[in-house]
Amino acid sequence: MTAAAAQVPEAGPDAPVLSLLGLGKRFGTRAACRNVSFDLWPGEVLAIVGESGAGKTTVLNCLSGQSTPDAGQAIYRASDGRTMDVFKLPEPDRRRLMRTDWGVIHQNPRDGLRFEVSAGANAAERLMAAGARNYGAIRRAAEDWLGRLEIETGRIDDMPATFSGGMQQRLQVARCLISAPRLVLMDEPTGGLDVSVQARLLDLLCVLSRDLQLSVLLVTHDLAVARLLADRLAVMRGGEIVEIGLTDQVLDDPQHPYAQLLVSSALQV
């Protein structure tokens, strides 16, 4: 992260890992995000919930570089205390950040995996992108992470297309976490999976996020997923955050009328 234009003053030791300030994004005449702001703290899981079109995924896309914001700052504090506005990083630095300190877990594993290489190569690529060159150490790390995600290490040379949907998603998680990112963006990580497969993946994500002290920004429409994984909850409607607070507090005693409707609708399903 060498660009001076991207640097902002160093943060103290108790500063958030990420501060999103006044994010704005329009698609034509539609405001997908309007003045979206929040802090994400070290080791915290923050979930963003809301109906389809609320702006949840747009927030993730702007942070991951898939979409260019029209306004706002995304202030990231690196492990050495330096801070930078991610939105102003040159593209090479942005890509380096996404290969090292940050990771993304997509709803569809096809968006997060390379299907033309083996399971082991998928897991190893992030280590190689971060500078690892010892083949034996890389393969051992890949085997270790496949095992952590309950994928038989004997399948390390198998192609992802031979895996079930749940295994593909677990492989994507292994690929993301093998490089020890500090911040992970999760977009509906259990969406589209069978209930039993979803439950086991949620258990694994819950354990890994706590054990690794990950800072996680989770987008989900499923309030049960948010309750299990998230420390805090932000409710979005029409591109704005209308309520934010501790997860149990928001779900058990929502204050905003839309949050009340959202929780009530979930209870009726």
PDB file of C-alpha atoms in Angstrom:
ATOM      1  CA  MET A   1       0.000   0.000   0.000  1.00  0.00           C
ATOM      2  CA  THR A   2       2.465   2.588  -1.189  1.00  0.00           C
ATOM      3  CA  ALA A   3       0.314   5.344  -2.649  1.00  0.00           C
ATOM      4  CA  ALA A   4       0.465   8.483  -0.525  1.00  0.00           C
ATOM      5  CA  ALA A   5      -2.963   9.520  -1.744  1.00  0.00           C
ATOM      6  CA  ALA A   6      -4.444   6.454  -0.098  1.00  0.00           C
ATOM      7  CA  GLN A   7      -2.882   7.062   3.306  1.00  0.00           C
ATOM      8  CA  VAL A   8      -4.671   8.649   6.251  1.00  0.00           C
ATOM      9  CA  PRO A   9      -3.247   9.239   9.769  1.00  0.00           C
ATOM     10  CA  GLU A  10      -2.344   6.188  11.835  1.00  0.00           C
ATOM     11  CA  ALA A  11      -5.038   4.837  14.156  1.00  0.00           C
ATOM     12  CA  GLY A  12      -4.691   3.920  17.809  1.00  0.00           C
ATOM     13  CA  PRO A  13      -4.603   0.315  19.046  1.00  0.00           C
ATOM     14  CA  ASP A  14      -8.305   0.298  19.887  1.00  0.00           C
ATOM     15  CA  ALA A  15      -9.436   1.617  16.506  1.00  0.00           C
ATOM     16  CA  PRO A  16     -11.856  -0.293  14.241  1.00  0.00           C
ATOM     17  CA  VAL A  17     -10.415  -2.591  11.607  1.00  0.00           C
ATOM     18  CA  LEU A  18     -12.700  -0.918   9.065  1.00  0.00           C
ATOM     19  CA  SER A  19     -14.684   2.313   9.132  1.00  0.00           C
ATOM     20  CA  LEU A  20     -17.137   2.822   6.286  1.00  0.00           C
ATOM     21  CA  LEU A  21     -18.029   6.504   6.079  1.00  0.00           C
ATOM     22  CA  GLY A  22     -20.865   7.925   3.981  1.00  0.00           C
ATOM     23  CA  LEU A  23     -20.884   5.295   1.219  1.00  0.00           C
ATOM     24  CA  GLY A  24     -23.011   6.370  -1.702  1.00  0.00           C
ATOM     25  CA  LYS A  25     -23.726   4.460  -4.905  1.00  0.00           C
ATOM     26  CA  ARG A  26     -26.283   5.049  -7.639  1.00  0.00           C
ATOM     27  CA  PHE A  27     -27.313   2.945 -10.604  1.00  0.00           C
ATOM     28  CA  GLY A  28     -28.952   5.396 -12.956  1.00  0.00           C
ATOM     29  CA  THR A  29     -31.740   7.095 -11.027  1.00  0.00           C
ATOM     30  CA  ARG A  30     -31.766   4.474  -8.252  1.00  0.00           C
ATOM     31  CA  ALA A  31     -29.782   5.066  -5.078  1.00  0.00           C
ATOM     32  CA  ALA A  32     -28.434   1.641  -4.101  1.00  0.00           C
ATOM     33  CA  CYS A  33     -26.573   3.060  -1.068  1.00  0.00           C
ATOM     34  CA  ARG A  34     -27.125   6.379   0.661  1.00  0.00           C
ATOM     35  CA  ASN A  35     -24.727   7.590   3.349  1.00  0.00           C
ATOM     36  CA  VAL A  36     -23.991   4.067   4.633  1.00  0.00           C
ATOM     37  CA  SER A  37     -21.637   4.234   7.634  1.00  0.00           C
ATOM     38  CA  PHE A  38     -20.475   1.739  10.255  1.00  0.00           C
ATOM     39  CA  ASP A  39     -17.409   0.514  12.145  1.00  0.00           C
ATOM     40  CA  LEU A  40     -16.171  -3.076  12.120  1.00  0.00           C
ATOM     41  CA  TRP A  41     -14.044  -3.997  15.129  1.00  0.00           C
ATOM     42  CA  PRO A  42     -11.246  -6.554  15.533  1.00  0.00           C
ATOM     43  CA  GLY A  43     -12.674 -10.064  15.845  1.00  0.00           C
ATOM     44  CA  GLU A  44     -16.258  -8.867  15.300  1.00  0.00           C
ATOM     45  CA  VAL A  45     -18.882 -10.319  12.979  1.00  0.00           C
ATOM     46  CA  LEU A  46     -21.238  -7.621  11.688  1.00  0.00           C
ATOM     47  CA  ALA A  47     -24.235  -8.820   9.653  1.00  0.00           C
ATOM     48  CA  ILE A  48     -26.171  -6.672   7.195  1.00  0.00           C
ATOM     49  CA  VAL A  49     -29.740  -7.819   6.664  1.00  0.00           C
ATOM     50  CA  GLY A  50     -32.690  -6.553   4.668  1.00  0.00           C
ATOM     51  CA  GLU A  51     -34.940  -7.468   1.788  1.00  0.00           C
ATOM     52  CA  SER A  52     -33.716  -7.955  -1.780  1.00  0.00           C
ATOM     53  CA  GLY A  53     -32.670  -4.624  -3.255  1.00  0.00           C
ATOM     54  CA  ALA A  54     -31.950  -3.030   0.125  1.00  0.00           C
ATOM     55  CA  GLY A  55     -28.326  -2.358  -0.842  1.00  0.00           C
ATOM     56  CA  LYS A  56     -26.590  -5.105   1.137  1.00  0.00           C
ATOM     57  CA  THR A  57     -24.651  -6.631  -1.732  1.00  0.00           C
ATOM     58  CA  THR A  58     -23.790  -3.204  -3.142  1.00  0.00           C
ATOM     59  CA  VAL A  59     -21.922  -2.464   0.100  1.00  0.00           C
ATOM     60  CA  LEU A  60     -19.875  -5.664  -0.325  1.00  0.00           C
ATOM     61  CA  ASN A  61     -19.266  -5.012  -4.012  1.00  0.00           C
ATOM     62  CA  CYS A  62     -17.946  -1.529  -3.318  1.00  0.00           C
ATOM     63  CA  LEU A  63     -15.644  -2.806  -0.577  1.00  0.00           C
ATOM     64  CA  SER A  64     -14.336  -5.713  -2.678  1.00  0.00           C
ATOM     65  CA  GLY A  65     -13.707  -3.558  -5.734  1.00  0.00           C
ATOM     66  CA  GLN A  66     -16.418  -5.077  -7.926  1.00  0.00           C
ATOM     67  CA  SER A  67     -18.250  -1.750  -7.986  1.00  0.00           C
ATOM     68  CA  THR A  68     -16.981   1.849  -7.805  1.00  0.00           C
ATOM     69  CA  PRO A  69     -18.631   4.004  -5.132  1.00  0.00           C
ATOM     70  CA  ASP A  70     -19.864   7.494  -5.958  1.00  0.00           C
ATOM     71  CA  ALA A  71     -19.091   8.848  -2.493  1.00  0.00           C
ATOM     72  CA  GLY A  72     -17.619   7.861   0.851  1.00  0.00           C
ATOM     73  CA  GLN A  73     -14.491   6.419   2.424  1.00  0.00           C
ATOM     74  CA  ALA A  74     -13.507   2.927   3.558  1.00  0.00           C
ATOM     75  CA  ILE A  75     -10.764   3.392   6.151  1.00  0.00           C
ATOM     76  CA  TYR A  76      -8.875   0.150   6.789  1.00  0.00           C
ATOM     77  CA  ARG A  77      -6.367  -0.278   9.634  1.00  0.00           C
ATOM     78  CA  ALA A  78      -3.582  -2.695   8.731  1.00  0.00           C
ATOM     79  CA  SER A  79      -1.888  -4.958  11.261  1.00  0.00           C
ATOM     80  CA  ASP A  80       1.018  -2.498  11.583  1.00  0.00           C
ATOM     81  CA  GLY A  81      -1.354   0.327  12.549  1.00  0.00           C
ATOM     82  CA  ARG A  82      -1.224   2.159   9.216  1.00  0.00           C
ATOM     83  CA  THR A  83      -4.571   3.256   7.859  1.00  0.00           C
ATOM     84  CA  MET A  84      -5.659   3.730   4.273  1.00  0.00           C
ATOM     85  CA  ASP A  85      -8.764   4.631   2.304  1.00  0.00           C
ATOM     86  CA  VAL A  86      -9.427   1.444   0.360  1.00  0.00           C
ATOM     87  CA  PHE A  87     -11.520   3.334  -2.203  1.00  0.00           C
ATOM     88  CA  LYS A  88      -8.456   5.422  -3.149  1.00  0.00           C
ATOM     89  CA  LEU A  89      -5.937   2.604  -3.431  1.00  0.00           C
ATOM     90  CA  PRO A  90      -4.321   2.074  -6.841  1.00  0.00           C
ATOM     91  CA  GLU A  91      -5.605  -1.092  -8.478  1.00  0.00           C
ATOM     92  CA  PRO A  92      -2.398  -3.146  -7.906  1.00  0.00           C
ATOM     93  CA  ASP A  93      -2.498  -2.320  -4.172  1.00  0.00           C
ATOM     94  CA  ARG A  94      -6.217  -3.097  -4.047  1.00  0.00           C
ATOM     95  CA  ARG A  95      -5.602  -6.529  -5.600  1.00  0.00           C
ATOM     96  CA  ARG A  96      -2.739  -7.201  -3.191  1.00  0.00           C
ATOM     97  CA  LEU A  97      -4.975  -6.318  -0.259  1.00  0.00           C
ATOM     98  CA  MET A  98      -7.653  -8.743  -1.468  1.00  0.00           C
ATOM     99  CA  ARG A  99      -5.045 -11.516  -1.775  1.00  0.00           C
ATOM    100  CA  THR A 100      -3.581 -11.017   1.690  1.00  0.00           C
ATOM    101  CA  ASP A 101      -5.359  -9.050   4.439  1.00  0.00           C
ATOM    102  CA  TRP A 102      -8.879  -9.418   3.005  1.00  0.00           C
ATOM    103  CA  GLY A 103     -10.871 -12.363   1.711  1.00  0.00           C
ATOM    104  CA  VAL A 104     -14.258 -12.891   0.065  1.00  0.00           C
ATOM    105  CA  ILE A 105     -16.622 -15.853   0.402  1.00  0.00           C
ATOM    106  CA  HIS A 106     -19.254 -15.762  -2.334  1.00  0.00           C
ATOM    107  CA  GLN A 107     -22.718 -17.284  -2.285  1.00  0.00           C
ATOM    108  CA  ASN A 108     -21.930 -19.264  -5.433  1.00  0.00           C
ATOM    109  CA  PRO A 109     -18.629 -21.146  -5.082  1.00  0.00           C
ATOM    110  CA  ARG A 110     -18.116 -20.812  -8.836  1.00  0.00           C
ATOM    111  CA  ASP A 111     -17.443 -17.127  -8.201  1.00  0.00           C
ATOM    112  CA  GLY A 112     -14.721 -17.911  -5.665  1.00  0.00           C
ATOM    113  CA  LEU A 113     -13.048 -21.020  -7.083  1.00  0.00           C
ATOM    114  CA  ARG A 114     -11.061 -21.888 -10.192  1.00  0.00           C
ATOM    115  CA  PHE A 115     -12.691 -24.990 -11.622  1.00  0.00           C
ATOM    116  CA  GLU A 116      -9.861 -25.693 -14.062  1.00  0.00           C
ATOM    117  CA  VAL A 117      -7.363 -26.526 -11.281  1.00  0.00           C
ATOM    118  CA  SER A 118      -7.404 -29.035  -8.411  1.00  0.00           C
ATOM    119  CA  ALA A 119      -8.776 -28.519  -4.914  1.00  0.00           C
ATOM    120  CA  GLY A 120      -5.243 -28.264  -3.551  1.00  0.00           C
ATOM    121  CA  ALA A 121      -4.228 -25.732  -6.183  1.00  0.00           C
ATOM    122  CA  ASN A 122      -7.272 -23.619  -5.336  1.00  0.00           C
ATOM    123  CA  ALA A 123      -6.252 -23.515  -1.685  1.00  0.00           C
ATOM    124  CA  ALA A 124      -2.582 -22.953  -2.490  1.00  0.00           C
ATOM    125  CA  GLU A 125      -2.995 -20.105  -4.975  1.00  0.00           C
ATOM    126  CA  ARG A 126      -3.565 -17.465  -2.307  1.00  0.00           C
ATOM    127  CA  LEU A 127      -0.404 -18.518  -0.481  1.00  0.00           C
ATOM    128  CA  MET A 128       1.584 -18.285  -3.707  1.00  0.00           C
ATOM    129  CA  ALA A 129       0.040 -14.887  -4.485  1.00  0.00           C
ATOM    130  CA  ALA A 130       1.222 -13.736  -1.053  1.00  0.00           C
ATOM    131  CA  GLY A 131       4.788 -14.855  -1.822  1.00  0.00           C
ATOM    132  CA  ALA A 132       4.999 -18.484  -0.604  1.00  0.00           C
ATOM    133  CA  ARG A 133       7.328 -20.584  -2.767  1.00  0.00           C
ATOM    134  CA  ASN A 134       8.130 -23.795  -0.830  1.00  0.00           C
ATOM    135  CA  TYR A 135       6.036 -26.449  -2.585  1.00  0.00           C
ATOM    136  CA  GLY A 136       6.119 -28.900   0.316  1.00  0.00           C
ATOM    137  CA  ALA A 137       5.011 -26.290   2.849  1.00  0.00           C
ATOM    138  CA  ILE A 138       2.298 -25.024   0.512  1.00  0.00           C
ATOM    139  CA  ARG A 139       0.896 -28.534  -0.022  1.00  0.00           C
ATOM    140  CA  ARG A 140       0.968 -29.259   3.722  1.00  0.00           C
ATOM    141  CA  ALA A 141      -0.927 -26.015   4.382  1.00  0.00           C
ATOM    142  CA  ALA A 142      -3.484 -26.945   1.715  1.00  0.00           C
ATOM    143  CA  GLU A 143      -3.968 -30.399   3.256  1.00  0.00           C
ATOM    144  CA  ASP A 144      -4.341 -28.842   6.702  1.00  0.00           C
ATOM    145  CA  TRP A 145      -7.028 -26.427   5.534  1.00  0.00           C
ATOM    146  CA  LEU A 146      -8.925 -29.044   3.585  1.00  0.00           C
ATOM    147  CA  GLY A 147      -8.978 -31.110   6.772  1.00  0.00           C
ATOM    148  CA  ARG A 148     -10.204 -28.170   8.832  1.00  0.00           C
ATOM    149  CA  LEU A 149     -13.117 -27.779   6.437  1.00  0.00           C
ATOM    150  CA  GLU A 150     -13.858 -31.526   6.623  1.00  0.00           C
ATOM    151  CA  ILE A 151     -12.667 -32.349   3.105  1.00  0.00           C
ATOM    152  CA  GLU A 152     -10.735 -35.613   2.865  1.00  0.00           C
ATOM    153  CA  THR A 153      -7.089 -34.803   2.246  1.00  0.00           C
ATOM    154  CA  GLY A 154      -7.010 -37.698  -0.236  1.00  0.00           C
ATOM    155  CA  ARG A 155      -9.102 -35.489  -2.519  1.00  0.00           C
ATOM    156  CA  ILE A 156      -6.494 -32.728  -2.670  1.00  0.00           C
ATOM    157  CA  ASP A 157      -5.771 -33.468  -6.350  1.00  0.00           C
ATOM    158  CA  ASP A 158      -9.430 -33.833  -7.357  1.00  0.00           C
ATOM    159  CA  MET A 159     -11.132 -31.140  -9.429  1.00  0.00           C
ATOM    160  CA  PRO A 160     -13.808 -28.955  -7.778  1.00  0.00           C
ATOM    161  CA  ALA A 161     -16.397 -30.081 -10.343  1.00  0.00           C
ATOM    162  CA  THR A 162     -16.297 -33.550  -8.761  1.00  0.00           C
ATOM    163  CA  PHE A 163     -17.321 -32.117  -5.369  1.00  0.00           C
ATOM    164  CA  SER A 164     -20.850 -31.647  -4.050  1.00  0.00           C
ATOM    165  CA  GLY A 165     -22.194 -28.110  -3.648  1.00  0.00           C
ATOM    166  CA  GLY A 166     -21.506 -28.158   0.080  1.00  0.00           C
ATOM    167  CA  MET A 167     -17.944 -29.391  -0.456  1.00  0.00           C
ATOM    168  CA  GLN A 168     -17.352 -26.713  -3.090  1.00  0.00           C
ATOM    169  CA  GLN A 169     -18.442 -24.067  -0.603  1.00  0.00           C
ATOM    170  CA  ARG A 170     -16.162 -25.511   2.082  1.00  0.00           C
ATOM    171  CA  LEU A 171     -13.304 -25.524  -0.424  1.00  0.00           C
ATOM    172  CA  GLN A 172     -13.985 -21.850  -1.138  1.00  0.00           C
ATOM    173  CA  VAL A 173     -13.767 -21.140   2.600  1.00  0.00           C
ATOM    174  CA  ALA A 174     -10.446 -23.008   2.795  1.00  0.00           C
ATOM    175  CA  ARG A 175      -9.110 -21.039  -0.175  1.00  0.00           C
ATOM    176  CA  CYS A 176     -10.146 -17.781   1.484  1.00  0.00           C
ATOM    177  CA  LEU A 177      -8.771 -18.465   4.962  1.00  0.00           C
ATOM    178  CA  ILE A 178      -5.499 -20.243   4.144  1.00  0.00           C
ATOM    179  CA  SER A 179      -3.662 -16.916   3.823  1.00  0.00           C
ATOM    180  CA  ALA A 180      -4.859 -15.791   7.296  1.00  0.00           C
ATOM    181  CA  PRO A 181      -6.846 -12.701   6.249  1.00  0.00           C
ATOM    182  CA  ARG A 182      -7.807 -10.199   8.955  1.00  0.00           C
ATOM    183  CA  LEU A 183     -11.106  -9.196   7.334  1.00  0.00           C
ATOM    184  CA  VAL A 184     -13.528 -11.426   5.420  1.00  0.00           C
ATOM    185  CA  LEU A 185     -16.521 -10.372   3.337  1.00  0.00           C
ATOM    186  CA  MET A 186     -19.232 -13.059   3.239  1.00  0.00           C
ATOM    187  CA  ASP A 187     -22.104 -12.832   0.758  1.00  0.00           C
ATOM    188  CA  GLU A 188     -24.884 -15.287   1.693  1.00  0.00           C
ATOM    189  CA  PRO A 189     -22.285 -18.031   2.375  1.00  0.00           C
ATOM    190  CA  THR A 190     -24.906 -20.717   3.047  1.00  0.00           C
ATOM    191  CA  GLY A 191     -27.444 -19.659   0.433  1.00  0.00           C
ATOM    192  CA  GLY A 192     -28.624 -22.401  -1.909  1.00  0.00           C
ATOM    193  CA  LEU A 193     -27.406 -25.279   0.271  1.00  0.00           C
ATOM    194  CA  ASP A 194     -29.552 -28.038   1.740  1.00  0.00           C
ATOM    195  CA  VAL A 195     -30.589 -27.405   5.331  1.00  0.00           C
ATOM    196  CA  SER A 196     -28.374 -30.117   6.813  1.00  0.00           C
ATOM    197  CA  VAL A 197     -25.343 -29.004   4.757  1.00  0.00           C
ATOM    198  CA  GLN A 198     -26.068 -25.387   5.644  1.00  0.00           C
ATOM    199  CA  ALA A 199     -26.151 -26.183   9.364  1.00  0.00           C
ATOM    200  CA  ARG A 200     -22.753 -27.889   9.323  1.00  0.00           C
ATOM    201  CA  LEU A 201     -21.144 -25.090   7.306  1.00  0.00           C
ATOM    202  CA  LEU A 202     -22.560 -22.524   9.731  1.00  0.00           C
ATOM    203  CA  ASP A 203     -21.060 -24.454  12.641  1.00  0.00           C
ATOM    204  CA  LEU A 204     -17.671 -24.450  10.906  1.00  0.00           C
ATOM    205  CA  LEU A 205     -17.859 -20.740  10.086  1.00  0.00           C
ATOM    206  CA  CYS A 206     -18.840 -19.930  13.656  1.00  0.00           C
ATOM    207  CA  VAL A 207     -15.897 -21.880  15.112  1.00  0.00           C
ATOM    208  CA  LEU A 208     -13.375 -20.560  12.578  1.00  0.00           C
ATOM    209  CA  SER A 209     -14.390 -16.916  12.948  1.00  0.00           C
ATOM    210  CA  ARG A 210     -14.010 -17.148  16.728  1.00  0.00           C
ATOM    211  CA  ASP A 211     -10.813 -19.235  16.747  1.00  0.00           C
ATOM    212  CA  LEU A 212      -9.088 -17.052  14.149  1.00  0.00           C
ATOM    213  CA  GLN A 213     -10.453 -13.781  15.580  1.00  0.00           C
ATOM    214  CA  LEU A 214     -11.650 -12.763  12.125  1.00  0.00           C
ATOM    215  CA  SER A 215     -13.357  -9.490  11.464  1.00  0.00           C
ATOM    216  CA  VAL A 216     -16.303 -10.436   9.240  1.00  0.00           C
ATOM    217  CA  LEU A 217     -18.831  -8.419   7.275  1.00  0.00           C
ATOM    218  CA  LEU A 218     -21.691 -10.809   6.539  1.00  0.00           C
ATOM    219  CA  VAL A 219     -24.541 -10.142   4.125  1.00  0.00           C
ATOM    220  CA  THR A 220     -27.546 -12.408   4.582  1.00  0.00           C
ATOM    221  CA  HIS A 221     -31.313 -12.397   4.225  1.00  0.00           C
ATOM    222  CA  ASP A 222     -31.586 -15.164   6.840  1.00  0.00           C
ATOM    223  CA  LEU A 223     -32.048 -13.789  10.346  1.00  0.00           C
ATOM    224  CA  ALA A 224     -31.300 -17.209  11.862  1.00  0.00           C
ATOM    225  CA  VAL A 225     -27.874 -17.154  10.194  1.00  0.00           C
ATOM    226  CA  ALA A 226     -27.315 -13.625  11.483  1.00  0.00           C
ATOM    227  CA  ARG A 227     -28.271 -14.618  15.019  1.00  0.00           C
ATOM    228  CA  LEU A 228     -25.849 -17.563  15.007  1.00  0.00           C
ATOM    229  CA  LEU A 229     -22.834 -15.815  13.477  1.00  0.00           C
ATOM    230  CA  ALA A 230     -23.100 -12.086  14.134  1.00  0.00           C
ATOM    231  CA  ASP A 231     -22.160 -10.002  17.159  1.00  0.00           C
ATOM    232  CA  ARG A 232     -23.933  -6.947  15.753  1.00  0.00           C
ATOM    233  CA  LEU A 233     -26.660  -6.467  13.186  1.00  0.00           C
ATOM    234  CA  ALA A 234     -27.335  -3.654  10.707  1.00  0.00           C
ATOM    235  CA  VAL A 235     -30.757  -3.481   9.055  1.00  0.00           C
ATOM    236  CA  MET A 236     -30.855  -1.904   5.588  1.00  0.00           C
ATOM    237  CA  ARG A 237     -33.814  -0.572   3.678  1.00  0.00           C
ATOM    238  CA  GLY A 238     -33.808   1.433   0.468  1.00  0.00           C
ATOM    239  CA  GLY A 239     -30.039   1.836   0.493  1.00  0.00           C
ATOM    240  CA  GLU A 240     -29.842   3.112   4.065  1.00  0.00           C
ATOM    241  CA  ILE A 241     -29.049   1.578   7.451  1.00  0.00           C
ATOM    242  CA  VAL A 242     -32.192   2.136   9.500  1.00  0.00           C
ATOM    243  CA  GLU A 243     -31.085   0.315  12.672  1.00  0.00           C
ATOM    244  CA  ILE A 244     -27.842  -1.106  14.040  1.00  0.00           C
ATOM    245  CA  GLY A 245     -27.034  -2.732  17.369  1.00  0.00           C
ATOM    246  CA  LEU A 246     -26.227  -5.964  19.181  1.00  0.00           C
ATOM    247  CA  THR A 247     -27.744  -8.882  17.269  1.00  0.00           C
ATOM    248  CA  ASP A 248     -29.948 -10.227  20.063  1.00  0.00           C
ATOM    249  CA  GLN A 249     -31.043  -6.702  20.946  1.00  0.00           C
ATOM    250  CA  VAL A 250     -32.128  -5.870  17.389  1.00  0.00           C
ATOM    251  CA  LEU A 251     -33.833  -9.226  16.796  1.00  0.00           C
ATOM    252  CA  ASP A 252     -35.555  -9.421  20.186  1.00  0.00           C
ATOM    253  CA  ASP A 253     -36.522  -5.751  20.516  1.00  0.00           C
ATOM    254  CA  PRO A 254     -36.313  -3.973  17.132  1.00  0.00           C
ATOM    255  CA  GLN A 255     -36.950  -0.232  17.304  1.00  0.00           C
ATOM    256  CA  HIS A 256     -37.382   0.872  13.688  1.00  0.00           C
ATOM    257  CA  PRO A 257     -40.759   0.004  12.099  1.00  0.00           C
ATOM    258  CA  TYR A 258     -39.078  -1.727   9.158  1.00  0.00           C
ATOM    259  CA  ALA A 259     -36.858  -3.782  11.477  1.00  0.00           C
ATOM    260  CA  GLN A 260     -39.973  -4.769  13.425  1.00  0.00           C
ATOM    261  CA  LEU A 261     -41.681  -5.854  10.178  1.00  0.00           C
ATOM    262  CA  LEU A 262     -38.602  -7.802   9.060  1.00  0.00           C
ATOM    263  CA  VAL A 263     -38.359  -9.713  12.330  1.00  0.00           C
ATOM    264  CA  SER A 264     -42.103 -10.317  12.464  1.00  0.00           C
ATOM    265  CA  SER A 265     -42.108 -11.692   8.912  1.00  0.00           C
ATOM    266  CA  ALA A 266     -39.240 -14.067   9.724  1.00  0.00           C
ATOM    267  CA  LEU A 267     -41.092 -15.398  12.759  1.00  0.00           C
ATOM    268  CA  GLN A 268     -44.143 -16.196  10.613  1.00  0.00           C
ATOM    269  CA  VAL A 269     -42.186 -18.311   8.113  1.00  0.00           C
TER     270      VAL A 269
END
